[in-house]
XYZ file of C-alpha atoms in Angstrom:
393
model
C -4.623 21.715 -25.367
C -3.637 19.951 -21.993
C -5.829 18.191 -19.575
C -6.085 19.367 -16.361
C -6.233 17.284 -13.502
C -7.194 17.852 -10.236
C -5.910 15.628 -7.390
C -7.322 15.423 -3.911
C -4.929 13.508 -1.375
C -1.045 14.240 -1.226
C 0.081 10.526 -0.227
C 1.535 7.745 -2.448
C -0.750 7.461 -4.565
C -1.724 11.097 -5.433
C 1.738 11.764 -5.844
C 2.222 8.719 -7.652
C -1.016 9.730 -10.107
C 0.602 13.625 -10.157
C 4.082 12.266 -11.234
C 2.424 9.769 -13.905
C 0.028 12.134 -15.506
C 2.296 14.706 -15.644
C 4.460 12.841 -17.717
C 1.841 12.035 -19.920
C 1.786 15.479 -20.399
C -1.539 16.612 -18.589
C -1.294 19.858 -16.377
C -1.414 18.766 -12.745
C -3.415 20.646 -9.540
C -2.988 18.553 -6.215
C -4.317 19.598 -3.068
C -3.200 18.112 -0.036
C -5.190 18.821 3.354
C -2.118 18.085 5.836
C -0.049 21.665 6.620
C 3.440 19.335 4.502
C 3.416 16.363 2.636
C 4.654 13.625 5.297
C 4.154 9.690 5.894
C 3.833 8.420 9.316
C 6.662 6.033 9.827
C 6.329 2.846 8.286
C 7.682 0.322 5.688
C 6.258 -0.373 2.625
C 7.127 -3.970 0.781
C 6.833 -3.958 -2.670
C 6.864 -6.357 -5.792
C 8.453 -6.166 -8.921
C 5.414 -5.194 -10.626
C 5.697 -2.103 -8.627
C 9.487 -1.678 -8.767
C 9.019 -2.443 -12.336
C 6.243 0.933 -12.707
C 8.829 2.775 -10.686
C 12.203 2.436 -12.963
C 9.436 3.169 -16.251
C 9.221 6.823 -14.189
C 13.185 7.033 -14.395
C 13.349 6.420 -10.755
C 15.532 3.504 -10.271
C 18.767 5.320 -9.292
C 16.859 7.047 -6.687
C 15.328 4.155 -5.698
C 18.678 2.527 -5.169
C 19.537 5.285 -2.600
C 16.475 4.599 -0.039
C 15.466 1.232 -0.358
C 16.776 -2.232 0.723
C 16.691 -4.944 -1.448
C 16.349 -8.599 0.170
C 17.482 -12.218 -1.270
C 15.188 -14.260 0.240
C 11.692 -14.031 2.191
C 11.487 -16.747 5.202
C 8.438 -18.230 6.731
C 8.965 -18.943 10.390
C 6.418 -20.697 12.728
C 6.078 -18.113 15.916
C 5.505 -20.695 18.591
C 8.549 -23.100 17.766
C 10.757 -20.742 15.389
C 11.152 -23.777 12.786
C 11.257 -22.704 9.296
C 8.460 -23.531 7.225
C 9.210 -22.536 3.816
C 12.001 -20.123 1.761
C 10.982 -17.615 -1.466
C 14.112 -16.193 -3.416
C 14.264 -12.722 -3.892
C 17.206 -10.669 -5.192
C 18.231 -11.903 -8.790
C 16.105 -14.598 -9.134
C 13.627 -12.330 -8.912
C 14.818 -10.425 -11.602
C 15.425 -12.706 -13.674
C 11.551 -14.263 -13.204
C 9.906 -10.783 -13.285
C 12.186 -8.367 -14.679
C 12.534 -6.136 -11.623
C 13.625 -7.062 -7.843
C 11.646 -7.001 -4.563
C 12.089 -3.124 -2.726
C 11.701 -2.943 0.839
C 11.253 1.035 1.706
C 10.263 3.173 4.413
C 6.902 4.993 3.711
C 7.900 8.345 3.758
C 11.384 7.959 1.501
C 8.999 6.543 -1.173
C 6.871 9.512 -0.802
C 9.812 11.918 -0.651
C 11.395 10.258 -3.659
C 7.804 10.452 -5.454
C 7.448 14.317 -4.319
C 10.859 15.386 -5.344
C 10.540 13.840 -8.675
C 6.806 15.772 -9.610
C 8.331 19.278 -8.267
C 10.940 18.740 -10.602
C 8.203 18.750 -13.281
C 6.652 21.842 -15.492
C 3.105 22.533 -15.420
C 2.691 20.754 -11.928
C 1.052 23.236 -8.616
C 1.331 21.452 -5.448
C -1.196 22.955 -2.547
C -1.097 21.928 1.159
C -3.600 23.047 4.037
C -6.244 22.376 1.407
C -8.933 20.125 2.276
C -11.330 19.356 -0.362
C -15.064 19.590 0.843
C -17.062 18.691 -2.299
C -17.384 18.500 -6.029
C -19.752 19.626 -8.790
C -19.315 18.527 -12.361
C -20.827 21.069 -14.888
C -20.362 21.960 -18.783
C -17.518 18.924 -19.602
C -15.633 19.556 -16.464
C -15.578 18.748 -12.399
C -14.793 21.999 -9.768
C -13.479 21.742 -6.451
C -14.965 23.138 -3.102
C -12.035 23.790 -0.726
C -12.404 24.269 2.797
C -10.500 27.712 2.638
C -13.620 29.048 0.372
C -11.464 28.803 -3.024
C -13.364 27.177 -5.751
C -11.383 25.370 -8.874
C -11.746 23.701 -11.791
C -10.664 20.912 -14.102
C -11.043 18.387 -16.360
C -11.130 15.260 -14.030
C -11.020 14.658 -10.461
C -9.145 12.098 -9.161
C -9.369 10.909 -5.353
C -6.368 9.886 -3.482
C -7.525 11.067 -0.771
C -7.447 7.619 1.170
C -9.541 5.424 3.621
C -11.894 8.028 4.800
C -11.827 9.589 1.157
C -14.400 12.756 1.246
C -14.816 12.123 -2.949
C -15.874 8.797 -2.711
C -18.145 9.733 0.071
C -19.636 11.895 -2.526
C -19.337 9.678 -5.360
C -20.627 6.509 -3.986
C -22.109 7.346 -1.152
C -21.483 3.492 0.440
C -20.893 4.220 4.014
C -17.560 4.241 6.160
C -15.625 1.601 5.555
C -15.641 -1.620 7.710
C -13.423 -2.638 10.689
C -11.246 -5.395 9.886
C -10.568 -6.889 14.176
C -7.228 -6.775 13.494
C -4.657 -4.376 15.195
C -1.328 -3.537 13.520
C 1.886 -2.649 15.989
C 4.167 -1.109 13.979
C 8.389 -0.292 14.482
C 11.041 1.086 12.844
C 14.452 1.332 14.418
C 18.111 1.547 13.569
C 19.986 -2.134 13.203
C 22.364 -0.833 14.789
C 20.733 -0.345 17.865
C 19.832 -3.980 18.132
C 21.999 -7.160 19.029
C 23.483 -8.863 16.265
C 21.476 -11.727 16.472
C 18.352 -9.728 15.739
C 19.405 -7.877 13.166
C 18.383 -8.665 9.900
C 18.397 -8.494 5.858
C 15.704 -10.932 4.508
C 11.859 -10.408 5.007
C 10.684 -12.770 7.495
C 7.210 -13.441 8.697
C 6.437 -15.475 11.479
C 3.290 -17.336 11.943
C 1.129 -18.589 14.945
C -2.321 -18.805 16.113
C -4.404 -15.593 15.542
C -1.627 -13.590 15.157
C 1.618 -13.016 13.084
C 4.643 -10.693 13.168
C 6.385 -9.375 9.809
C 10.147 -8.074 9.638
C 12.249 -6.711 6.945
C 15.176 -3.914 6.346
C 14.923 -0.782 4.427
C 16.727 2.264 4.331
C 19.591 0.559 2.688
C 19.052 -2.316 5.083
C 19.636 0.190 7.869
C 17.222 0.417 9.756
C 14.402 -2.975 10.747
C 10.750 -2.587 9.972
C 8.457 -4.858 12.670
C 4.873 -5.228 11.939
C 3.067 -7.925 14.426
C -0.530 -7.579 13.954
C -3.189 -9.192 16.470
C -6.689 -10.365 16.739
C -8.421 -6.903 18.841
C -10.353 -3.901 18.794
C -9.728 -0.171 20.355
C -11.681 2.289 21.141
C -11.739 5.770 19.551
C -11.952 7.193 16.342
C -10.976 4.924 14.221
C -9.931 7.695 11.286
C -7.079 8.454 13.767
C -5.556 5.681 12.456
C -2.375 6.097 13.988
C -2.347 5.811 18.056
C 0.239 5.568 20.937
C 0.894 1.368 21.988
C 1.378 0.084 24.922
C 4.003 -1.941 24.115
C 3.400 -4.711 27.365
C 0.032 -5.027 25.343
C 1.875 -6.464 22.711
C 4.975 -8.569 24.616
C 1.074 -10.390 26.376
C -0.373 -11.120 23.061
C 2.585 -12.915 21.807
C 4.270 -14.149 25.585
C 3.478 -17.717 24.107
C 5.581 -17.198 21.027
C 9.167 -18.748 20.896
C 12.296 -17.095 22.321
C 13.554 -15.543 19.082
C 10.382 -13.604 18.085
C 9.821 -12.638 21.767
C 13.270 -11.076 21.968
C 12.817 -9.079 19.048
C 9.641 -7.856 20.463
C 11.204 -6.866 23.396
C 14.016 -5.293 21.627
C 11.544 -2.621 20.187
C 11.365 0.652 22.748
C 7.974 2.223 21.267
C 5.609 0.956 19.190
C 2.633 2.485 17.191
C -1.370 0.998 16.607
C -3.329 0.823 13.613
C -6.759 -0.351 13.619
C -6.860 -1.969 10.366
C -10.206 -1.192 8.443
C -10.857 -2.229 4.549
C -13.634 -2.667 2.285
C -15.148 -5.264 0.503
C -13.536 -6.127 -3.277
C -14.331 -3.943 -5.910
C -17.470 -5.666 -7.820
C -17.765 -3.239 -10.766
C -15.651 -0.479 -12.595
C -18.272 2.427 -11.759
C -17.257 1.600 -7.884
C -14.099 3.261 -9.381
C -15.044 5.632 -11.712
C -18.235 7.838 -12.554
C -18.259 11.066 -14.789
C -15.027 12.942 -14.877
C -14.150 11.733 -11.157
C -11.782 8.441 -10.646
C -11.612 6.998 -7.413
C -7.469 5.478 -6.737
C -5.470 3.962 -4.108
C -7.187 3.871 -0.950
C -10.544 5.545 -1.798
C -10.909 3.360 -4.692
C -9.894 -0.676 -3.206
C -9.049 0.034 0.659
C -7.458 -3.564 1.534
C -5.715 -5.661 4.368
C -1.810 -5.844 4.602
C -1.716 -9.625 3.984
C -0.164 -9.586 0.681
C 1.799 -6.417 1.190
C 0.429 -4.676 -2.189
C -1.825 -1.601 -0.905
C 1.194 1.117 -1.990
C 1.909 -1.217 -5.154
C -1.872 -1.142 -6.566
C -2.164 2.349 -6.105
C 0.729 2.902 -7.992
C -0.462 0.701 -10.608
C -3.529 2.379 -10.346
C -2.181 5.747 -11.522
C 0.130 4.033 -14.332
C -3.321 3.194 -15.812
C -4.624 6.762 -15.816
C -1.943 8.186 -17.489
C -1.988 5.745 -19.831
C -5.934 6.831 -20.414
C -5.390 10.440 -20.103
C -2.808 10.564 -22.863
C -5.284 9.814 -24.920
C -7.616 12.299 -24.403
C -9.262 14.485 -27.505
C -11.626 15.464 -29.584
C -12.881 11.793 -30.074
C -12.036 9.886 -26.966
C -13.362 12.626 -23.872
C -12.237 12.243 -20.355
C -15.473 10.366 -18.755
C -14.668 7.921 -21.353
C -10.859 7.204 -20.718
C -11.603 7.326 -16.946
C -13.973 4.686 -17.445
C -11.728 2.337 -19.353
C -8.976 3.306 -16.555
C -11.666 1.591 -13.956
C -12.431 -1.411 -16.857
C -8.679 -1.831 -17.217
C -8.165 -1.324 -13.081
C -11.078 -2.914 -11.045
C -11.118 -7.159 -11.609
C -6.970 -7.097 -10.679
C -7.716 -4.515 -7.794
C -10.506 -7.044 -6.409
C -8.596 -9.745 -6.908
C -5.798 -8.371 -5.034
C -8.334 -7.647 -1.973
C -9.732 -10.699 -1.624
C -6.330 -12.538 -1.845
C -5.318 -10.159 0.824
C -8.256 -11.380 3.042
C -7.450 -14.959 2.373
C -4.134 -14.511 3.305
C -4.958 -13.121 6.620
C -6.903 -16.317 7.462
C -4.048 -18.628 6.321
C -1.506 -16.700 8.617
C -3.664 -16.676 11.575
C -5.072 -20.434 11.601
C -5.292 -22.919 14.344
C -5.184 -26.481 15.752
C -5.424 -29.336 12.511
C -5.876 -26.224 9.599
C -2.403 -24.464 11.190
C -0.818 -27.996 11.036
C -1.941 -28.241 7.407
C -0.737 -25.055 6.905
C 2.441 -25.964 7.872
C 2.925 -29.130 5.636
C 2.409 -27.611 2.710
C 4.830 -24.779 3.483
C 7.350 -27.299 3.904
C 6.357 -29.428 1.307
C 5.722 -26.973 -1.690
C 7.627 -24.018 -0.305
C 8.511 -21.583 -3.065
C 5.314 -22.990 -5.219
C 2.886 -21.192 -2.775
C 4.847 -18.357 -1.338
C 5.570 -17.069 -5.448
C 2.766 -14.787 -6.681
C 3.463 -15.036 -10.738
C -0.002 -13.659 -11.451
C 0.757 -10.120 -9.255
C 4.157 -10.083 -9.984
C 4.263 -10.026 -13.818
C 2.285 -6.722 -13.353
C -1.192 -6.159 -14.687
């Protein structure tokens, strides 16, 4: 007998939870409501304790081929450019965590992830599929698809992101909230810049309500820019991903020093996300009720500030499959899906609320920003080092 699993959401993380359940030898249904699987373009940082999930899935070589892999991360201040404190990467990462620091452009990850799961048996991608609702009856969860085809399974889980339809259902807790924070977001060629802009380490700059992240991927190839600023929109917010004005930007940081302003200017188009999030995770039944898991976004939505939204969602579906191996006639699915939200929800919430704090630290002001900044250069390595998140859970 095989446990069937039925995914909703065709991102990172439901292709993340398709690829790690099917290994675990569950049969694997995932419905995806775009027309092809597809990222919008963006980079993705992640930790060893991701990299480290990532090479257990046989994927290192593959890995190698799309990512970039950085020696050191640099904290710059963005109104005098000074350097305010260094983090090794590269080997002595390794040799601390077992696994480096990736830098990756959204959609290779996803492509690698996809490629790997349709080279599995027993695995049925669908896109154009839009799941509308859920019914659990008799042991087992069925699917209500927009096209009018009903399905069934064992378990449910939701991938299906921020504006997750599932946990709407499951939780019923309202949209989620907006964070006042915009995200401009870049990705272009190195070789299209001038060489003094160009760029292998992951720097991030920081000033006063604002800061500006950039690192390579693709090999080192191309440059990732993320500068996010204190603002709102309007519009619908689930369109999360809108045209920029890029003068917009070049005003919010025209007070910034010369360096960071040319590599703003540098960038030819830009793209805005209005960053939304929820609060953390307070209990493992916000993550898990019946034979439906919440994971990724729909489960612990959270703010870019410690660069681990991708990462926990592929933790995230390392723990199911872990669970759903175990699966018979003693240990039923509601059961292992609960212990995948026991084992899941205190690091997830931890991670969020770290996240938030870190957003506060970047953007500070006056005497805090000048504390800030003494410690940096004090303690360096000390605080920028994350041995609790990197380890892995």
């Amino acid at each position: 007998m095989h446990t069937d699993i039925l995914i909703a959401g065709g991102g990172i993380g439901g292709l993340a939870a398709g690829l790690a359940c099917s290994k675990a030898g569950c049969h694997v249904r995932l419905y995806e409501r775009a027309e092809t699987f597809g990222e919008v373009g963006a980079g993705i940082q992640m930790g060893p304790n991701v990299v480290r999930v990532l090479q257990g899935w046989g994927l290192d070589t593959a890995l190698r081929q799309v990512a970039a892999f950085p020696d050191r991360l640099q904290v710059r201040h963005a109104l005098s450019g000074a350097e305010l404190g260094l983090l090794r990467l590269g080997q002595t990462t390794v040799q601390r965590y077992g696994a480096p620091y990736a830098t990756i452009h959204r959609a290779d990850l996803q492509q690698l992830l996809l490629k790997a799961l349709q080279q599995r048996d027993a695995v049925w991608l669908h896109t154009g599929k839009t799941v509308n609702r859920y019914v659990e009856t008799n042991g087992a969860v069925g699917l209500s698809l927009d096209d009018g085809l009903d399905v069934e399974g064992d378990a449910l889980i939701a991938a299906d992101g921020l504006w997750s339809r599932v946990r709407e259902q499951l939780l019923n807790d309202g949209p989620p909230r907006v964070a006042g924070h915009l995200a401009y977001r870049a990705m272009l060629p190195q070789a299209s810049l001038p060489a003094a802009l160009r760029s292998q380490q992951v720097t991030a700059w920081l000033g006063p309500r604002l800061h500006v992240v950039q690192y390579p991927v693709r090999g080192g190839e191309w440059l990732n820019v993320v500068a996010i600023v204190h603002g709102h929109v309007q519009g619908g917010l689930e369109d999360w991903d809108h045209g920029a004005n890029a003068a917009d930007l070049q005003a919010a940081l025209g007070h910034t020093c010369m360096a960071l302003r040319d590599l703003i200017a540098a960038v030819p188009d830009w793209r805005l996300w209005v960053l939304c999030d929820r609060p953390p995770v307070v209990a493992a039944d916000q993550m898990a009720r019946g034979h439906v898991a919440l994971l990724g976004d729909a489960a612990h939505p959270m703010r870019p500030y410690l660069a681990q939204g991708a990462g926990m969602a592929i933790e995230d579906a390392a723990e199911l499959a872990r669970q759903v191996a175990l699966v018979d006639g003693v240990l039923d699915v509601p059961t292992l899906l609960q212990r995948y939200a026991l084992n899941r929800w205190q690091r997830n919430a931890r991670v969020q609320a770290r996240s938030i704090r870190n957003g506060e630290i970047f953007h500070l002001e006056g005497p805090m920003a000048w504390a800030r900044d003494a410690s940096l250069r004090l303690l360096g390595e000390r605080l920028l080092d994350v041995p609790w998140l990197y380890r892995g859970p």
